[in-house]
Tab-separated table of C-alpha atoms and ligand atoms in Angstrom:
chain	number	residue	atom	x	y	z
G	1	MET	CA	-16.900	25.808	11.042
G	2	SER	CA	-13.436	26.359	13.121
G	3	GLU	CA	-12.501	30.070	13.518
G	4	ARG	CA	-9.072	30.874	11.798
G	5	TYR	CA	-6.071	32.849	13.057
G	6	ASP	CA	-2.778	33.752	12.423
G	7	CYS	CA	-1.470	32.799	15.968
G	8	ILE	CA	-2.740	30.584	18.595
G	9	ILE	CA	-0.655	31.111	21.871
G	10	ILE	CA	-1.354	28.112	24.676
G	11	GLY	CA	-1.248	29.654	28.012
G	12	ALA	CA	-1.431	33.244	29.257
G	13	GLY	CA	1.432	33.293	31.428
G	14	PRO	CA	4.514	35.602	30.908
G	15	ALA	CA	5.504	34.095	28.104
G	16	GLY	CA	2.315	33.621	26.565
G	17	LEU	CA	1.391	37.362	27.160
G	18	GLY	CA	4.631	38.773	25.959
G	19	ALA	CA	4.300	36.510	22.609
G	20	ALA	CA	1.050	38.022	22.356
G	21	LEU	CA	1.835	41.808	22.574
G	22	TYR	CA	4.019	41.468	19.391
G	23	THR	CA	2.295	39.256	16.787
G	24	SER	CA	-1.083	41.556	18.088
G	25	ARG	CA	1.038	44.774	17.315
G	26	ASP	CA	1.929	42.836	14.272
G	27	ARG	CA	-1.743	43.038	13.063
G	28	LEU	CA	-1.668	39.136	13.194
G	29	ARG	CA	-4.730	37.832	14.421
G	30	THR	CA	-3.892	36.460	17.699
G	31	LEU	CA	-5.624	34.207	20.235
G	32	VAL	CA	-4.522	33.281	23.517
G	33	LEU	CA	-6.199	30.086	24.849
G	34	GLU	CA	-5.537	29.749	29.009
G	35	LYS	CA	-7.122	26.889	31.135
G	36	LEU	CA	-7.648	29.184	34.099
G	37	TYR	CA	-7.030	32.817	33.881
G	38	PRO	CA	-4.241	35.081	32.455
G	39	GLY	CA	-0.953	35.325	34.657
G	40	GLY	CA	0.862	31.530	35.486
G	41	GLN	CA	3.035	31.118	38.070
G	42	ILE	CA	3.904	34.908	38.480
G	43	SER	CA	0.599	35.717	39.677
G	44	THR	CA	1.078	33.905	42.832
G	45	THR	CA	3.538	36.477	44.161
G	46	ASP	CA	2.818	39.443	45.899
G	47	ARG	CA	6.381	40.518	45.210
G	48	ILE	CA	8.867	40.304	42.449
G	49	GLU	CA	12.218	42.622	42.630
G	50	ASN	CA	14.235	40.941	39.837
G	51	TYR	CA	12.107	41.972	36.385
G	52	PRO	CA	14.078	45.080	35.064
G	53	GLY	CA	12.261	48.344	34.928
G	54	PHE	CA	10.017	47.437	38.432
G	55	GLU	CA	12.249	47.917	41.462
G	56	ARG	CA	9.228	45.984	43.395
G	57	ILE	CA	6.160	44.989	41.767
G	58	ASP	CA	3.251	42.192	42.695
G	59	GLY	CA	2.512	39.282	40.339
G	60	PRO	CA	-1.297	40.426	39.760
G	61	GLY	CA	-0.432	44.068	39.018
G	62	LEU	CA	2.084	43.251	36.424
G	63	ILE	CA	0.133	40.865	34.629
G	64	GLU	CA	-2.781	43.152	34.783
G	65	ARG	CA	-0.736	45.573	33.113
G	66	MET	CA	0.591	42.668	30.489
G	67	GLN	CA	-3.005	41.526	29.937
G	68	LYS	CA	-4.400	45.029	28.989
G	69	GLN	CA	-1.521	45.969	26.827
G	70	ALA	CA	-2.036	42.997	24.749
G	71	VAL	CA	-5.596	43.068	24.649
G	72	THR	CA	-5.154	47.013	23.496
G	73	PHE	CA	-3.358	45.907	20.718
G	74	GLY	CA	-6.021	43.036	19.381
G	75	ALA	CA	-5.074	40.134	21.263
G	76	GLU	CA	-8.171	37.917	21.924
G	77	ILE	CA	-7.815	35.896	25.271
G	78	LYS	CA	-10.313	33.177	26.227
G	79	THR	CA	-10.116	32.062	29.652
G	80	SER	CA	-11.391	28.598	30.888
G	81	SER	CA	-10.207	27.225	27.813
G	82	GLU	CA	-7.915	24.146	28.355
G	83	VAL	CA	-5.868	23.118	25.337
G	84	THR	CA	-6.413	19.271	24.932
G	85	ALA	CA	-4.911	18.526	21.705
G	86	LEU	CA	-3.227	19.606	18.452
G	87	LYS	CA	-3.030	18.379	15.195
G	88	LYS	CA	-1.125	19.470	12.066
G	89	LEU	CA	-3.347	19.750	8.989
G	90	GLN	CA	-2.500	18.532	5.665
G	91	ASP	CA	-2.620	22.224	4.343
G	92	GLY	CA	0.372	22.712	7.012
G	93	ASN	CA	-1.994	24.753	9.606
G	94	ILE	CA	-2.395	23.667	12.924
G	95	GLU	CA	-5.831	22.496	14.615
G	96	VAL	CA	-6.146	23.128	18.305
G	97	SER	CA	-9.028	21.691	20.298
G	98	CYS	CA	-9.922	22.434	23.878
G	99	ASP	CA	-12.866	20.931	25.498
G	100	LYS	CA	-15.685	21.991	23.326
G	101	ASN	CA	-14.211	24.196	20.425
G	102	LYS	CA	-11.941	24.003	17.672
G	103	TYR	CA	-9.447	26.624	15.919
G	104	ILE	CA	-7.365	26.610	13.252
G	105	SER	CA	-4.021	28.714	12.995
G	106	ARG	CA	-1.234	29.238	10.691
G	107	ALA	CA	1.361	28.939	13.721
G	108	VAL	CA	1.167	27.873	17.509
G	109	ILE	CA	3.353	29.068	20.269
G	110	LEU	CA	3.237	26.789	23.136
G	111	SER	CA	3.656	28.470	26.682
G	112	PRO	CA	1.710	26.243	29.121
G	113	GLY	CA	4.685	26.700	31.519
G	114	SER	CA	5.617	24.141	34.371
G	115	ASP	CA	4.818	23.561	38.209
G	116	TYR	CA	7.539	23.124	40.762
G	117	ARG	CA	7.567	19.636	42.025
G	118	LYS	CA	6.042	19.318	45.452
G	119	LEU	CA	7.367	17.525	48.345
G	120	GLY	CA	3.767	16.916	49.649
G	121	VAL	CA	4.188	17.174	53.154
G	122	PRO	CA	1.518	18.910	55.703
G	123	GLY	CA	2.163	22.355	55.608
G	124	GLU	CA	3.706	23.121	52.582
G	125	ASP	CA	0.348	24.449	51.037
G	126	GLU	CA	-0.536	26.036	53.792
G	127	PHE	CA	2.695	28.317	53.948
G	128	ARG	CA	3.186	28.767	50.410
G	129	SER	CA	1.863	32.209	50.058
G	130	ALA	CA	4.707	34.857	49.818
G	131	GLY	CA	5.966	36.049	53.253
G	132	ALA	CA	4.635	32.629	54.691
G	133	GLY	CA	7.949	30.983	54.495
G	134	VAL	CA	7.985	28.064	51.520
G	135	SER	CA	9.798	29.022	48.614
G	136	TYR	CA	10.717	26.999	45.633
G	137	CYS	CA	13.093	30.025	44.160
G	138	GLY	CA	16.081	31.149	45.908
G	139	THR	CA	16.638	33.138	43.089
G	140	CYS	CA	13.194	35.003	43.291
G	141	ASP	CA	13.332	34.822	47.001
G	142	ALA	CA	16.434	34.618	48.833
G	143	PRO	CA	16.928	38.300	50.098
G	144	PHE	CA	13.490	38.226	52.063
G	145	PHE	CA	15.354	35.641	54.066
G	146	LYS	CA	18.367	38.207	55.031
G	147	GLY	CA	19.613	37.324	58.817
G	148	LYS	CA	16.939	34.340	58.927
G	149	GLN	CA	17.304	30.277	59.435
G	150	VAL	CA	16.309	28.619	56.208
G	151	VAL	CA	16.210	24.894	55.335
G	152	ALA	CA	16.722	23.954	51.701
G	153	VAL	CA	15.371	20.776	50.128
G	154	GLY	CA	17.460	18.569	47.283
G	155	GLY	CA	20.395	17.103	45.902
G	156	GLY	CA	20.499	18.386	42.168
G	157	ASN	CA	21.953	21.155	40.396
G	158	THR	CA	19.523	23.497	41.020
G	159	ALA	CA	19.543	22.389	44.625
G	160	MET	CA	23.360	23.212	44.697
G	161	GLU	CA	23.568	27.150	43.043
G	162	GLU	CA	20.132	27.674	44.755
G	163	THR	CA	21.232	27.039	48.362
G	164	LEU	CA	25.115	28.611	47.641
G	165	HIS	CA	23.015	31.990	46.399
G	166	LEU	CA	20.771	31.422	49.834
G	167	ALA	CA	23.848	31.325	51.886
G	168	LYS	CA	24.462	35.049	50.638
G	169	PHE	CA	21.715	36.068	52.721
G	170	ALA	CA	20.382	33.656	55.359
G	171	GLU	CA	22.344	34.022	58.796
G	172	LYS	CA	21.975	29.628	58.746
G	173	VAL	CA	21.200	27.427	55.448
G	174	THR	CA	20.555	23.864	56.405
G	175	LEU	CA	20.578	21.724	53.197
G	176	ILE	CA	18.503	18.099	53.477
G	177	HIS	CA	19.139	15.708	50.955
G	178	ARG	CA	17.176	12.461	50.869
G	179	ARG	CA	20.405	10.150	50.314
G	180	ASP	CA	23.860	9.989	51.357
G	181	GLU	CA	25.398	11.528	48.570
G	182	PHE	CA	24.336	14.532	45.839
G	183	ARG	CA	23.254	13.668	42.353
G	184	ALA	CA	24.704	17.370	41.214
G	185	ALA	CA	27.248	17.742	39.159
G	186	ARG	CA	30.651	17.077	40.622
G	187	ILE	CA	31.997	20.865	40.363
G	188	LEU	CA	28.897	22.025	42.019
G	189	GLN	CA	29.067	19.619	44.926
G	190	GLU	CA	32.757	20.366	45.310
G	191	GLU	CA	31.582	24.120	45.662
G	192	LEU	CA	28.672	23.571	48.211
G	193	LEU	CA	31.524	21.641	49.946
G	194	ALA	CA	33.992	23.882	50.128
G	195	LYS	CA	31.311	26.700	51.354
G	196	ALA	CA	30.175	24.110	54.291
G	197	ASN	CA	33.863	23.041	55.314
G	198	GLU	CA	34.556	26.770	55.716
G	199	PRO	CA	35.419	27.911	59.294
G	200	ASN	CA	32.281	28.820	61.272
G	201	SER	CA	30.386	28.481	57.990
G	202	ASN	CA	26.612	29.236	57.749
G	203	LEU	CA	25.775	26.464	55.607
G	204	ILE	CA	25.072	23.474	57.196
G	205	ILE	CA	24.304	19.843	55.055
G	206	LYS	CA	22.117	16.524	56.489
G	207	TYR	CA	22.186	13.563	54.307
G	208	SER	CA	19.730	11.004	54.499
G	209	THR	CA	17.106	13.100	55.714
G	210	VAL	CA	13.464	14.101	54.909
G	211	ALA	CA	11.066	16.631	55.779
G	212	THR	CA	8.056	15.073	56.909
G	213	ALA	CA	5.881	18.384	57.963
G	214	ILE	CA	6.553	22.156	57.883
G	215	GLU	CA	4.709	23.620	60.700
G	216	GLY	CA	3.984	27.101	62.634
G	217	GLU	CA	1.690	29.794	63.332
G	218	GLY	CA	0.511	31.870	60.410
G	219	LYS	CA	4.386	31.389	59.064
G	220	VAL	CA	6.939	28.687	59.159
G	221	GLN	CA	8.740	28.124	62.367
G	222	SER	CA	10.101	24.853	62.352
G	223	VAL	CA	10.023	21.678	59.791
G	224	ARG	CA	10.022	18.478	60.983
G	225	LEU	CA	12.956	16.099	59.903
G	226	LYS	CA	13.729	12.493	59.807
G	227	ASN	CA	17.025	10.726	59.294
G	228	VAL	CA	15.784	7.807	56.878
G	229	LYS	CA	18.726	5.441	57.752
G	230	THR	CA	18.179	5.926	61.764
G	231	GLY	CA	14.304	6.673	61.729
G	232	GLU	CA	15.279	9.413	64.450
G	233	GLU	CA	13.153	12.815	64.179
G	234	GLU	CA	13.875	16.162	65.323
G	235	LYS	CA	11.748	19.289	65.306
G	236	TYR	CA	14.089	21.763	63.398
G	237	PRO	CA	13.434	25.448	64.060
G	238	CYS	CA	13.611	27.926	60.915
G	239	ASP	CA	11.900	30.805	59.232
G	240	GLY	CA	11.504	29.249	55.895
G	241	VAL	CA	11.871	26.520	53.624
G	242	PHE	CA	13.344	26.321	50.244
G	243	ILE	CA	12.015	23.089	47.976
G	244	PHE	CA	14.575	22.442	45.160
G	245	ILE	CA	13.585	19.142	43.672
G	246	GLY	CA	12.602	19.912	40.263
G	247	MET	CA	10.284	21.233	37.770
G	248	VAL	CA	6.852	19.388	35.928
G	249	PRO	CA	6.273	20.894	32.658
G	250	ASN	CA	2.483	21.393	31.881
G	251	THR	CA	3.079	19.326	28.464
G	252	GLY	CA	0.850	16.336	29.060
G	253	PHE	CA	-1.158	17.526	26.028
G	254	LEU	CA	1.617	17.493	23.725
G	255	LYS	CA	3.016	14.143	24.021
G	256	GLY	CA	2.762	12.377	20.233
G	257	PHE	CA	2.667	15.794	18.797
G	258	VAL	CA	5.949	17.843	19.604
G	259	GLU	CA	9.189	15.885	20.816
G	260	LEU	CA	9.793	15.947	24.214
G	261	THR	CA	12.404	15.290	26.420
G	262	GLU	CA	12.526	12.220	29.228
G	263	ASN	CA	11.274	14.801	31.969
G	264	GLY	CA	8.626	16.548	29.727
G	265	PHE	CA	10.281	19.582	28.307
G	266	VAL	CA	9.404	20.484	24.993
G	267	LYS	CA	12.533	20.309	22.621
G	268	CYS	CA	13.562	23.119	20.493
G	269	ASP	CA	16.524	24.812	19.150
G	270	CYS	CA	17.172	27.612	21.850
G	271	ALA	CA	18.280	30.479	19.200
G	272	TYR	CA	14.926	30.528	17.314
G	273	LEU	CA	12.472	28.196	19.558
G	274	ARG	CA	11.496	26.046	16.740
G	275	THR	CA	10.090	22.780	17.650
G	276	ASN	CA	10.101	19.754	15.341
G	277	VAL	CA	6.601	20.490	13.793
G	278	PRO	CA	6.824	23.344	11.532
G	279	GLY	CA	4.579	26.351	12.424
G	280	VAL	CA	4.769	25.293	16.092
G	281	PHE	CA	7.228	27.482	18.453
G	282	VAL	CA	7.840	26.982	22.174
G	283	ALA	CA	8.398	29.597	24.587
G	284	GLY	CA	9.086	30.003	28.804
G	285	ASP	CA	9.234	27.735	31.710
G	286	CYS	CA	7.914	24.591	29.251
G	287	ARG	CA	10.873	24.214	27.078
G	288	VAL	CA	14.333	22.368	27.714
G	289	GLY	CA	16.741	24.729	28.554
G	290	ALA	CA	14.462	27.585	30.042
G	291	ALA	CA	15.792	29.673	32.902
G	292	MET	CA	12.844	29.707	35.017
G	293	GLN	CA	12.370	33.586	35.173
G	294	LEU	CA	9.532	36.059	34.824
G	295	ALA	CA	12.019	37.795	32.158
G	296	THR	CA	13.586	34.910	30.296
G	297	ALA	CA	9.912	33.698	29.912
G	298	VAL	CA	8.808	37.282	28.496
G	299	ALA	CA	11.818	37.189	26.428
G	300	ASP	CA	10.801	33.998	24.872
G	301	GLY	CA	7.404	35.062	24.206
G	302	VAL	CA	9.070	37.925	22.181
G	303	THR	CA	11.236	35.474	20.480
G	304	ALA	CA	8.946	33.442	19.343
G	305	ALA	CA	6.849	36.041	17.864
G	306	MET	CA	9.515	37.469	15.955
G	307	MET	CA	10.578	34.467	14.447
G	308	LEU	CA	7.005	33.312	13.600
G	309	LYS	CA	7.231	36.330	11.358
G	310	GLN	CA	10.070	34.516	9.243
G	311	TYR	CA	8.476	31.344	9.381
G	312	PHE	CA	5.497	33.046	7.430
G	313	ARG	CA	7.853	34.777	4.904
G	314	ASP	CA	9.608	31.470	4.094
G	315	PRO	CA	7.839	28.033	5.573
G	316	ASN	CA	11.253	26.288	4.346
G	317	TRP	CA	13.144	28.144	7.037
G	318	TRP	CA	11.808	25.545	9.390
G	319	ASN	CA	14.773	23.263	8.644
G	320	GLU	CA	17.185	25.852	7.838
G	321	ALA	CA	20.276	26.006	10.357
G	322	VAL	CA	20.857	28.489	12.767
G	323	SER	CA	22.362	31.533	11.114
G	324	ASP	CA	23.844	34.789	11.539
G	325	ALA	CA	22.281	36.093	8.031
G	326	LEU	CA	18.960	35.990	10.050
G	327	GLN	CA	19.014	39.511	11.537
G	328	PRO	CA	15.914	42.193	11.646
G	329	GLY	CA	18.009	44.633	9.479
G	330	VAL	CA	17.895	42.213	6.777
G	331	TRP	CA	14.143	40.948	7.230
M	401	LIG	C1	5.591	31.801	43.835
M	401	LIG	C2	6.482	32.227	42.788
M	401	LIG	C3	7.266	33.170	42.889
M	401	LIG	C4	8.127	33.594	41.797
M	401	LIG	N1	8.737	34.655	41.847
M	401	LIG	C5	9.445	34.942	40.823
M	401	LIG	C6	10.440	36.149	40.911
M	401	LIG	O1	10.582	36.823	41.898
M	401	LIG	N2	11.004	36.631	39.662
M	401	LIG	C7	11.074	35.518	38.646
M	401	LIG	O2	11.741	35.963	37.589
M	401	LIG	N3	10.417	34.545	38.613
M	401	LIG	C8	9.913	34.056	39.246
M	401	LIG	N4	8.992	33.340	39.459
M	401	LIG	C9	9.235	32.221	38.450
M	401	LIG	C10	8.456	32.982	37.125
M	401	LIG	O3	6.822	33.050	37.679
M	401	LIG	C11	8.197	31.844	35.980
M	401	LIG	O4	9.432	31.715	35.297
M	401	LIG	C12	7.230	32.518	34.875
M	401	LIG	O5	5.770	32.696	35.357
M	401	LIG	C13	6.953	31.538	33.670
M	401	LIG	O6	6.121	31.795	32.626
M	401	LIG	P1	5.495	30.643	31.810
M	401	LIG	O7	4.592	32.069	30.658
M	401	LIG	O8	6.636	30.327	30.884
M	401	LIG	O9	4.652	29.926	32.512
M	401	LIG	P2	3.887	29.817	33.687
M	401	LIG	O10	3.687	30.955	34.376
M	401	LIG	O11	3.507	28.889	34.152
M	401	LIG	O12	2.498	29.867	32.605
M	401	LIG	C14	1.734	29.095	31.865
M	401	LIG	C15	0.246	29.423	31.904
M	401	LIG	O13	-0.313	27.950	30.946
M	401	LIG	C16	-1.739	27.685	31.299
M	401	LIG	N5	-1.833	26.149	30.611
M	401	LIG	C17	-1.187	25.446	31.177
M	401	LIG	N6	-1.633	24.275	30.450
M	401	LIG	C18	-2.216	24.909	29.418
M	401	LIG	C19	-3.188	24.308	28.388
M	401	LIG	N7	-2.983	23.134	28.795
M	401	LIG	N8	-4.364	24.779	27.893
M	401	LIG	C20	-4.416	26.210	28.199
M	401	LIG	N9	-3.554	26.971	29.159
M	401	LIG	C21	-2.612	26.398	29.927
M	401	LIG	C22	-1.470	27.983	32.999
M	401	LIG	O14	-2.357	27.934	33.637
M	401	LIG	C23	-0.664	28.998	33.277
M	401	LIG	O15	-1.982	30.235	33.097
M	401	LIG	C24	8.086	32.663	40.589
M	401	LIG	C25	7.431	31.495	40.450
M	401	LIG	C26	6.590	31.165	41.507
M	401	LIG	C27	5.493	29.862	41.288
């Protein structure tokens, strides 16, 4: 017999642990299934400066607190438990399958997160640890490069926004893009070009250029650049490399179960975080429209956990439009 829960949460990152705190504190029988160990992406950094309430905290330290808090209220966390499939049963419950075990739950919160798309060049993994110089998040790490020289890689909306953000801190930012024009929204391109064209601008753009290696002794000291049109190569000195070439959501196991976007993000209504499958919510970096931040991932977990109670109260609510009738005061 499969064990039964009120709520199964898939992924013990910030979104999953945020949700688990709320569901377990509401006395709902909660199981968190985590393929590795609790923490998610944030556990790989030792300095967070933008999580409200903590001037500076390390990822593992914050996760330890989140995990302890959820477990104290009764959440059960199973590590080394990769979810491989989900099935909606005729009675409305959801069956969740891991390698060896199956569980049944009244509701599910999907929070398997995303991974940054990698360049796949030598040095990228070596310098990925905090402080070594490779980063995928300007919003998170730009202040650590105050007065330094950095190379940014990308040509989409995020690359434009994050490069402009970097230029507020770094002494010099060089944005490289493999094509001879950007694919970002026109307005963002214009903003970026206006900044690059300012007299004595600290922003340089190199088109038709790719990075072929990231090099240094213990930390990033240069990046090898190649012009894809001329084949010319150069060793370009810098203190950091910011890679803005997209995110890959960890949603392969959800194909055919919930609706995904073309890029694999889980589709949902962004107010209540309902997917197209009744009883299945989504939270954090794996959902369409996610801000890809720690605070927003936690907030998503909390929202999904709150809305889940409404689903238990009235399953037909699933198909109702977003409405201001639904406020905690009237629950
Ligand atoms: C190096 C680094 C530094 C960062 N710094 C900051 C910062 O300073 N400030 C900030 O706001 N944000 C920062 N971020 C971004 C932040 O970490 C993410 O936005 C946040 O972790 C997203 O949380 P999540 O719970 O949605 O997903 P994740 O953190 O990705 O967690 C998802 C969890 O689900 C598990 N999982 C995946 N698939 C399955 C499956 N099939 N079955 C079971 N479990 C599964 C994963 O193992 C993982 O533990 C940083 C990210 C990185 C990588």
